[in-house]
Short mmCIF file of C-alpha atoms and ligand atoms in Angstrom, two decimals:
data_model
loop_
_atom_site.label_atom_id
_atom_site.label_comp_id
_atom_site.label_asym_id
_atom_site.label_seq_id
_atom_site.Cartn_x
_atom_site.Cartn_y
_atom_site.Cartn_z
CA UNK A 1 19.99 11.00 -163.78
CA UNK A 2 21.27 8.07 -165.86
CA UNK A 3 18.76 5.38 -166.75
CA UNK A 4 19.02 2.50 -164.28
CA UNK A 5 20.23 -0.76 -165.84
CA UNK A 6 19.84 -4.29 -164.55
CA UNK A 7 20.63 -7.72 -165.97
CA UNK A 8 19.17 -11.21 -165.77
CA UNK A 9 20.87 -14.60 -166.10
CA UNK A 10 20.00 -18.28 -165.68
CA UNK A 11 22.53 -20.56 -164.02
CA UNK A 12 23.01 -24.21 -162.99
CA UNK A 13 20.60 -26.87 -164.26
CA UNK A 14 17.88 -25.48 -166.50
CA UNK A 15 14.26 -25.75 -165.39
CA UNK A 16 10.92 -25.29 -167.17
CA UNK A 17 9.63 -21.85 -166.25
CA UNK A 18 13.01 -20.12 -166.36
CA UNK A 19 11.89 -18.38 -169.56
CA UNK A 20 8.75 -17.15 -167.85
CA UNK A 21 10.94 -15.69 -165.08
CA UNK A 22 13.26 -14.01 -167.60
CA UNK A 23 10.23 -12.54 -169.36
CA UNK A 24 8.87 -11.20 -166.07
CA UNK A 25 12.21 -9.58 -165.19
CA UNK A 26 12.61 -7.97 -168.61
CA UNK A 27 9.07 -6.63 -168.78
CA UNK A 28 8.91 -5.48 -165.14
CA UNK A 29 12.26 -3.71 -165.55
CA UNK A 30 11.29 -1.95 -168.77
CA UNK A 31 7.97 -0.96 -167.21
CA UNK A 32 9.88 0.74 -164.41
CA UNK A 33 11.93 2.69 -166.95
CA UNK A 34 15.05 0.52 -166.63
CA UNK A 35 17.35 -0.88 -169.27
CA UNK A 36 17.43 -4.69 -168.98
CA UNK A 37 20.30 -6.81 -170.29
CA UNK A 38 20.10 -10.55 -170.86
CA UNK A 39 23.31 -12.35 -169.89
CA UNK A 40 24.06 -15.53 -171.84
CA UNK A 41 25.31 -18.80 -170.29
CA UNK A 42 25.08 -18.00 -166.61
CA UNK A 43 27.92 -16.22 -164.85
CA UNK A 44 30.16 -17.05 -167.83
CA UNK A 45 28.29 -14.38 -169.77
CA UNK A 46 29.60 -11.71 -167.41
CA UNK A 47 33.15 -13.02 -167.81
CA UNK A 48 32.95 -13.44 -171.60
CA UNK A 49 30.97 -10.21 -172.10
CA UNK A 50 28.10 -12.10 -173.69
CA UNK A 51 25.18 -9.78 -172.97
CA UNK A 52 22.43 -8.15 -174.98
CA UNK A 53 19.96 -5.40 -174.24
CA UNK A 54 16.47 -6.87 -174.16
CA UNK A 55 13.28 -5.27 -175.45
CA UNK A 56 9.66 -6.07 -174.69
CA UNK A 57 9.66 -8.14 -177.88
CA UNK A 58 12.89 -10.07 -177.09
CA UNK A 59 10.83 -12.09 -174.63
CA UNK A 60 7.72 -12.55 -176.75
CA UNK A 61 6.49 -16.11 -177.25
CA UNK A 62 8.79 -17.62 -174.62
CA UNK A 63 6.47 -18.05 -171.63
CA UNK A 64 5.45 -21.51 -172.82
CA UNK A 65 8.90 -22.71 -173.85
CA UNK A 66 11.01 -25.14 -171.84
CA UNK A 67 14.75 -24.63 -171.38
CA UNK A 68 16.15 -21.12 -171.12
CA UNK A 69 16.52 -18.64 -173.98
CA UNK A 70 19.52 -17.18 -172.12
CA UNK A 71 21.21 -20.62 -172.04
CA UNK A 72 22.79 -21.74 -168.79
CA UNK A 73 26.14 -22.93 -167.52
CA UNK A 74 28.02 -24.20 -164.55
CA UNK A 75 30.94 -21.79 -164.35
CA UNK A 76 33.89 -23.09 -162.33
CA UNK A 77 35.80 -19.93 -163.17
CA UNK A 78 33.21 -17.74 -161.44
CA UNK A 79 33.95 -19.44 -158.12
CA UNK A 80 37.27 -17.56 -158.09
CA UNK A 81 37.42 -14.14 -156.43
CA UNK A 82 39.36 -12.66 -159.33
CA UNK A 83 36.57 -13.67 -161.75
CA UNK A 84 33.88 -12.23 -159.47
CA UNK A 85 35.71 -8.88 -159.32
CA UNK A 86 36.12 -8.91 -163.11
CA UNK A 87 32.40 -9.61 -163.57
CA UNK A 88 31.53 -6.74 -161.20
CA UNK A 89 33.86 -4.40 -163.15
CA UNK A 90 32.16 -5.43 -166.39
CA UNK A 91 28.72 -4.69 -164.89
CA UNK A 92 29.92 -1.25 -163.74
CA UNK A 93 31.32 -0.54 -167.23
CA UNK A 94 27.89 -1.27 -168.68
CA UNK A 95 26.12 0.74 -165.99
CA UNK A 96 24.48 -2.41 -164.60
CA UNK A 97 23.71 -1.92 -160.91
CA UNK A 98 21.76 -5.12 -160.26
CA UNK A 99 21.50 -8.70 -161.51
CA UNK A 100 18.67 -11.21 -161.16
CA UNK A 101 20.15 -14.71 -160.86
CA UNK A 102 17.70 -17.51 -161.65
CA UNK A 103 18.99 -20.88 -160.44
CA UNK A 104 19.58 -23.09 -157.43
CA UNK A 105 21.61 -22.91 -154.21
CA UNK A 106 24.93 -22.89 -156.09
CA UNK A 107 23.81 -19.96 -158.21
CA UNK A 108 22.75 -18.10 -155.05
CA UNK A 109 26.31 -18.46 -153.74
CA UNK A 110 27.43 -16.83 -156.98
CA UNK A 111 24.82 -14.09 -156.47
CA UNK A 112 26.12 -13.44 -152.96
CA UNK A 113 29.71 -13.26 -154.22
CA UNK A 114 28.77 -10.78 -156.94
CA UNK A 115 26.87 -8.65 -154.40
CA UNK A 116 29.98 -8.65 -152.20
CA UNK A 117 31.91 -7.45 -155.25
CA UNK A 118 29.56 -4.44 -155.43
CA UNK A 119 26.68 -5.45 -157.74
CA UNK A 120 23.29 -5.98 -156.08
CA UNK A 121 21.98 -9.45 -156.86
CA UNK A 122 18.61 -11.09 -156.27
CA UNK A 123 18.23 -14.88 -156.43
CA UNK A 124 15.13 -16.48 -157.93
CA UNK A 125 14.70 -20.22 -157.18
CA UNK A 126 14.74 -22.10 -160.48
CA UNK A 127 15.36 -25.84 -160.27
CA UNK A 128 13.23 -28.91 -160.83
CA UNK A 129 14.44 -30.43 -157.56
CA UNK A 130 12.49 -28.19 -155.12
CA UNK A 131 15.59 -28.38 -152.93
CA UNK A 132 15.90 -24.76 -151.79
CA UNK A 133 15.33 -24.69 -148.06
CA UNK A 134 14.03 -21.14 -147.79
CA UNK A 135 11.28 -21.62 -150.36
CA UNK A 136 8.40 -24.05 -150.31
CA UNK A 137 8.45 -23.99 -154.11
CA UNK A 138 11.04 -23.72 -156.89
CA UNK A 139 10.24 -22.87 -160.51
CA UNK A 140 10.28 -26.04 -162.62
CA UNK A 141 9.20 -28.48 -159.93
CA UNK A 142 5.57 -28.75 -161.00
CA UNK A 143 6.44 -29.38 -164.66
CA UNK A 144 9.06 -32.00 -163.75
CA UNK A 145 6.65 -33.80 -161.41
CA UNK A 146 3.91 -33.85 -164.01
CA UNK A 147 6.31 -35.22 -166.63
CA UNK A 148 7.43 -37.93 -164.22
CA UNK A 149 3.78 -38.66 -163.42
CA UNK A 150 2.93 -39.15 -167.09
CA UNK A 151 5.96 -41.37 -167.63
CA UNK A 152 5.23 -43.56 -164.61
CA UNK A 153 1.59 -43.91 -165.70
CA UNK A 154 2.86 -45.21 -169.05
CA UNK A 155 5.27 -47.58 -167.37
CA UNK A 156 2.44 -48.86 -165.20
CA UNK A 157 0.46 -49.84 -168.34
CA UNK A 158 3.19 -52.23 -169.43
CA UNK A 159 4.05 -53.42 -165.91
CA UNK A 160 0.40 -54.28 -165.39
CA UNK A 161 0.14 -56.15 -168.71
CA UNK A 162 3.11 -58.36 -167.81
CA UNK A 163 2.54 -58.72 -164.06
CA UNK A 164 5.91 -57.09 -163.50
CA UNK A 165 7.58 -54.86 -160.97
CA UNK A 166 8.80 -51.59 -162.48
CA UNK A 167 11.43 -49.60 -160.70
CA UNK A 168 11.56 -45.98 -161.85
CA UNK A 169 14.35 -43.57 -161.01
CA UNK A 170 13.38 -39.91 -160.98
CA UNK A 171 15.71 -36.90 -160.62
CA UNK A 172 16.89 -35.49 -157.31
CA UNK A 173 20.37 -36.15 -155.97
CA UNK A 174 19.86 -34.72 -152.50
CA UNK A 175 16.14 -34.12 -152.52
CA UNK A 176 13.39 -36.73 -152.72
CA UNK A 177 10.51 -34.37 -153.46
CA UNK A 178 9.99 -35.46 -157.09
CA UNK A 179 10.08 -39.11 -155.98
CA UNK A 180 7.67 -38.52 -153.09
CA UNK A 181 5.09 -36.58 -155.10
CA UNK A 182 5.31 -38.87 -158.13
CA UNK A 183 5.22 -41.94 -155.90
CA UNK A 184 2.08 -40.85 -154.08
CA UNK A 185 0.37 -39.78 -157.31
CA UNK A 186 1.06 -43.11 -159.03
CA UNK A 187 0.31 -45.34 -156.06
CA UNK A 188 3.87 -46.65 -155.83
CA UNK A 189 4.25 -49.64 -153.52
CA UNK A 190 7.55 -48.25 -152.27
CA UNK A 191 9.27 -44.85 -152.48
CA UNK A 192 12.97 -44.51 -151.74
CA UNK A 193 14.39 -41.04 -151.06
CA UNK A 194 17.78 -39.80 -149.84
CA UNK A 195 16.24 -38.12 -146.77
CA UNK A 196 14.89 -41.34 -145.26
CA UNK A 197 17.10 -44.28 -144.37
CA UNK A 198 15.76 -47.44 -145.91
CA UNK A 199 16.11 -51.17 -145.57
CA UNK A 200 15.43 -53.14 -148.78
CA UNK A 201 13.81 -56.08 -146.98
CA UNK A 202 11.52 -53.93 -144.84
CA UNK A 203 10.81 -51.03 -147.17
CA UNK A 204 10.60 -52.84 -150.53
CA UNK A 205 10.38 -56.64 -150.28
CA UNK A 206 7.96 -56.81 -147.33
CA UNK A 207 5.75 -54.15 -148.91
CA UNK A 208 5.57 -56.09 -152.19
CA UNK A 209 4.79 -59.34 -150.34
CA UNK A 210 2.04 -57.71 -148.28
CA UNK A 211 0.47 -56.22 -151.39
CA UNK A 212 0.78 -59.53 -153.26
CA UNK A 213 -1.25 -61.17 -150.47
CA UNK A 214 -4.19 -58.90 -151.30
CA UNK A 215 -4.12 -59.96 -154.95
CA UNK A 216 -1.95 -57.31 -156.56
CA UNK A 217 0.35 -58.60 -159.32
CA UNK A 218 2.22 -55.56 -160.60
CA UNK A 219 4.21 -53.06 -158.60
CA UNK A 220 5.74 -49.63 -159.06
CA UNK A 221 8.76 -48.63 -157.01
CA UNK A 222 9.81 -44.97 -157.32
CA UNK A 223 13.43 -44.23 -156.44
CA UNK A 224 15.12 -40.84 -156.22
CA UNK A 225 18.37 -40.38 -158.16
CA UNK A 226 20.25 -39.85 -154.89
CA UNK A 227 19.36 -43.41 -153.86
CA UNK A 228 20.01 -44.82 -157.35
CA UNK A 229 21.09 -48.42 -158.09
CA UNK A 230 17.76 -49.21 -159.76
CA UNK A 231 19.20 -51.97 -161.97
CA UNK A 232 20.61 -53.74 -158.90
CA UNK A 233 17.26 -53.37 -157.18
CA UNK A 234 15.45 -54.93 -160.17
CA UNK A 235 17.84 -57.92 -160.13
CA UNK A 236 17.40 -58.31 -156.37
CA UNK A 237 13.60 -58.30 -156.62
CA UNK A 238 13.69 -60.91 -159.45
CA UNK A 239 15.96 -63.24 -157.47
CA UNK A 240 14.34 -62.69 -154.11
CA UNK A 241 10.66 -62.84 -155.16
CA UNK A 242 10.64 -64.45 -158.61
CA UNK A 243 8.77 -61.43 -160.04
CA UNK A 244 9.99 -60.12 -163.39
CA UNK A 245 11.39 -56.64 -162.80
CA UNK A 246 12.48 -53.80 -165.08
CA UNK A 247 14.31 -50.60 -164.21
CA UNK A 248 13.83 -47.26 -165.98
CA UNK A 249 15.86 -44.12 -165.40
CA UNK A 250 13.74 -41.17 -166.51
CA UNK A 251 16.67 -38.73 -166.59
CA UNK A 252 16.64 -35.45 -168.45
CA UNK A 253 13.17 -35.90 -169.94
CA UNK A 254 12.11 -34.38 -166.59
CA UNK A 255 14.06 -31.18 -167.24
CA UNK A 256 12.43 -30.32 -170.56
CA UNK A 257 9.01 -29.47 -171.87
CA UNK A 258 6.55 -26.62 -171.77
CA UNK A 259 6.13 -25.29 -168.21
CA UNK A 260 2.83 -25.92 -166.44
CA UNK A 261 0.49 -23.10 -165.49
CA UNK A 262 1.86 -23.14 -161.92
CA UNK A 263 5.45 -22.76 -163.09
CA UNK A 264 4.56 -19.93 -165.46
CA UNK A 265 2.62 -18.06 -162.78
CA UNK A 266 5.12 -18.51 -159.93
CA UNK A 267 8.01 -17.59 -162.26
CA UNK A 268 6.16 -14.42 -163.26
CA UNK A 269 5.50 -13.48 -159.60
CA UNK A 270 9.10 -14.14 -158.57
CA UNK A 271 10.64 -12.30 -161.52
CA UNK A 272 8.42 -9.30 -160.79
CA UNK A 273 9.41 -9.31 -157.11
CA UNK A 274 13.12 -9.48 -157.94
CA UNK A 275 12.88 -6.35 -160.08
CA UNK A 276 10.85 -4.57 -157.40
CA UNK A 277 13.74 -5.16 -154.95
CA UNK A 278 16.41 -4.00 -157.41
CA UNK A 279 14.40 -0.88 -158.20
CA UNK A 280 14.83 0.07 -154.52
CA UNK A 281 18.58 -0.70 -154.73
CA UNK A 282 18.12 -3.72 -152.49
CA UNK A 283 20.52 -6.62 -153.11
CA UNK A 284 21.75 -9.84 -151.51
CA UNK A 285 18.20 -11.20 -151.24
CA UNK A 286 16.49 -14.36 -152.40
CA UNK A 287 12.89 -14.40 -153.54
CA UNK A 288 10.97 -17.30 -152.03
CA UNK A 289 7.50 -18.70 -151.50
CA UNK A 290 6.20 -19.05 -147.97
CA UNK A 291 2.59 -20.02 -147.14
CA UNK A 292 1.84 -19.44 -150.81
CA UNK A 293 3.04 -15.81 -150.67
CA UNK A 294 6.08 -14.38 -152.44
CA UNK A 295 8.56 -13.02 -149.91
CA UNK A 296 12.28 -12.17 -149.86
CA UNK A 297 15.06 -12.91 -147.41
CA UNK A 298 18.79 -12.44 -146.99
CA UNK A 299 20.89 -14.78 -149.19
CA UNK A 300 23.16 -15.87 -146.34
CA UNK A 301 20.17 -16.61 -144.13
CA UNK A 302 18.56 -18.51 -147.03
CA UNK A 303 21.70 -20.57 -147.71
CA UNK A 304 22.02 -21.42 -144.02
CA UNK A 305 18.55 -22.93 -143.78
CA UNK A 306 18.08 -26.68 -143.60
CA UNK A 307 15.53 -28.24 -145.88
CA UNK A 308 12.72 -30.12 -144.15
CA UNK A 309 11.44 -33.24 -145.92
CA UNK A 310 7.67 -33.75 -145.78
CA UNK A 311 7.64 -36.86 -143.60
CA UNK A 312 3.90 -36.56 -143.08
CA UNK A 313 3.28 -36.93 -146.81
CA UNK A 314 5.70 -39.85 -146.91
CA UNK A 315 3.74 -41.49 -144.09
CA UNK A 316 0.48 -40.96 -145.97
CA UNK A 317 1.98 -42.54 -149.11
CA UNK A 318 3.18 -45.56 -147.14
CA UNK A 319 -0.23 -45.91 -145.48
CA UNK A 320 -2.40 -45.80 -148.58
CA UNK A 321 -0.20 -47.41 -151.26
CA UNK A 322 -0.89 -50.95 -150.12
P1 ADP B 1 22.53 -24.72 -158.95
O1 ADP B 1 22.46 -23.25 -159.03
O2 ADP B 1 21.49 -25.40 -159.79
O3 ADP B 1 22.61 -25.23 -157.52
P2 ADP B 1 25.39 -25.23 -159.27
O4 ADP B 1 25.65 -25.70 -157.87
O5 ADP B 1 26.03 -25.97 -160.38
O6 ADP B 1 23.85 -25.19 -159.67
O7 ADP B 1 25.86 -23.72 -159.33
C1 ADP B 1 25.68 -22.96 -160.51
C2 ADP B 1 26.82 -21.99 -160.67
O8 ADP B 1 26.82 -21.04 -159.60
C3 ADP B 1 28.22 -22.58 -160.61
O9 ADP B 1 28.61 -23.20 -161.78
C4 ADP B 1 29.04 -21.31 -160.36
O10 ADP B 1 29.17 -20.53 -161.52
C5 ADP B 1 28.14 -20.57 -159.38
N1 ADP B 1 28.57 -20.89 -158.01
C6 ADP B 1 28.33 -22.01 -157.30
N2 ADP B 1 28.94 -21.97 -156.10
C7 ADP B 1 29.61 -20.79 -156.06
C8 ADP B 1 30.44 -20.15 -155.10
N3 ADP B 1 30.74 -20.72 -153.92
N4 ADP B 1 30.94 -18.95 -155.40
C9 ADP B 1 30.67 -18.35 -156.59
N5 ADP B 1 29.90 -18.92 -157.54
C10 ADP B 1 29.37 -20.10 -157.28
O1 F6P B 2 19.35 -29.85 -160.15
C1 F6P B 2 18.60 -30.35 -161.20
C2 F6P B 2 19.12 -31.70 -161.65
O2 F6P B 2 18.35 -32.11 -162.76
C3 F6P B 2 19.15 -32.78 -160.60
O3 F6P B 2 17.90 -33.38 -160.37
C4 F6P B 2 20.16 -33.74 -161.19
O4 F6P B 2 20.76 -34.47 -160.15
C5 F6P B 2 21.14 -32.82 -161.84
O5 F6P B 2 20.46 -31.59 -162.07
C6 F6P B 2 21.70 -33.33 -163.14
O6 F6P B 2 22.51 -32.34 -163.66
P1 F6P B 2 23.24 -32.36 -165.09
O7 F6P B 2 22.82 -33.56 -165.83
O8 F6P B 2 22.83 -31.10 -165.74
O9 F6P B 2 24.70 -32.35 -164.77
#
């Protein structure tokens, strides 16, 4: 019987820990007697035939590296049926029967399309946003949060020295998890996230005034990217309260850096699980974390799930950051 071959790619926004997941896929596959190909630049690599057979040593020394050694891309072309069929043909030509797709929701849609075109795919959640409904954790989230935490701590030093209000925008267009966790960990006076409707007077100004009354003179406001407008908010706070205010957009600093222990371990568990599924010729599944355990579920079911924001944690933050 021909040696089984699988492939691994990273797609969408990069996330710290993607390398650890690639390493786990390559080594688990080789351990099971499979050939493992690395696909460069997301789904584009299947269209442009940019693949390479990996060895145990191809993934040496990458577990601690940020970014992705396979590079990543957002491939508009792959959204077309014709491209998906071409990618599936290419996989068949190379004897590749399964692909591990490390990325976010968008990449999982690509994985489903490629499975429908005849190549078993398994999705592994890799995104700093933690915005994948079916999984309580996505690879990259812990590193991004800890980077944001360190940055906000630094900003607090200068805000405190000047008796200022610092407004910090963290990443997350549709998901406020980085903002919530960073906000609670830095004692932010206010946290604005896309999931919770806010009123500037009630949720920012009144909270600053109440805190001022107890003697506090510097304030941190953490705002998710999806809420944005941090420069406008700084101007409003200056005019409305006469407190000097500065806005900082942390941006892509949150996407880089060496992955934390948690990201390396979860990525390793998820990559291993993905290969286990492909070794049994199972496709169209997403690997996820539930109650701390690594599970798998159908991609369509996963994509249909609605993300639940942790309102309890938000309530705790609002109660104790006063
Ligand atoms: P993420 O995976 O981080 O959510 P994107 O939404 O940008 O990032 O999706 C990554 C890539 O997945 C896209 O550039 C495209 O190649 C592929 N993709 C997204 N949506 C689809 C779709 N409906 N059909 C096929 N491929 C898709
Ligand atoms: O999905 C990860 C993420 O970093 C989001 O937090 C952010 O909104 C987006 O990607 C930015 O994407 P890019 O700068 O790569 O276009």
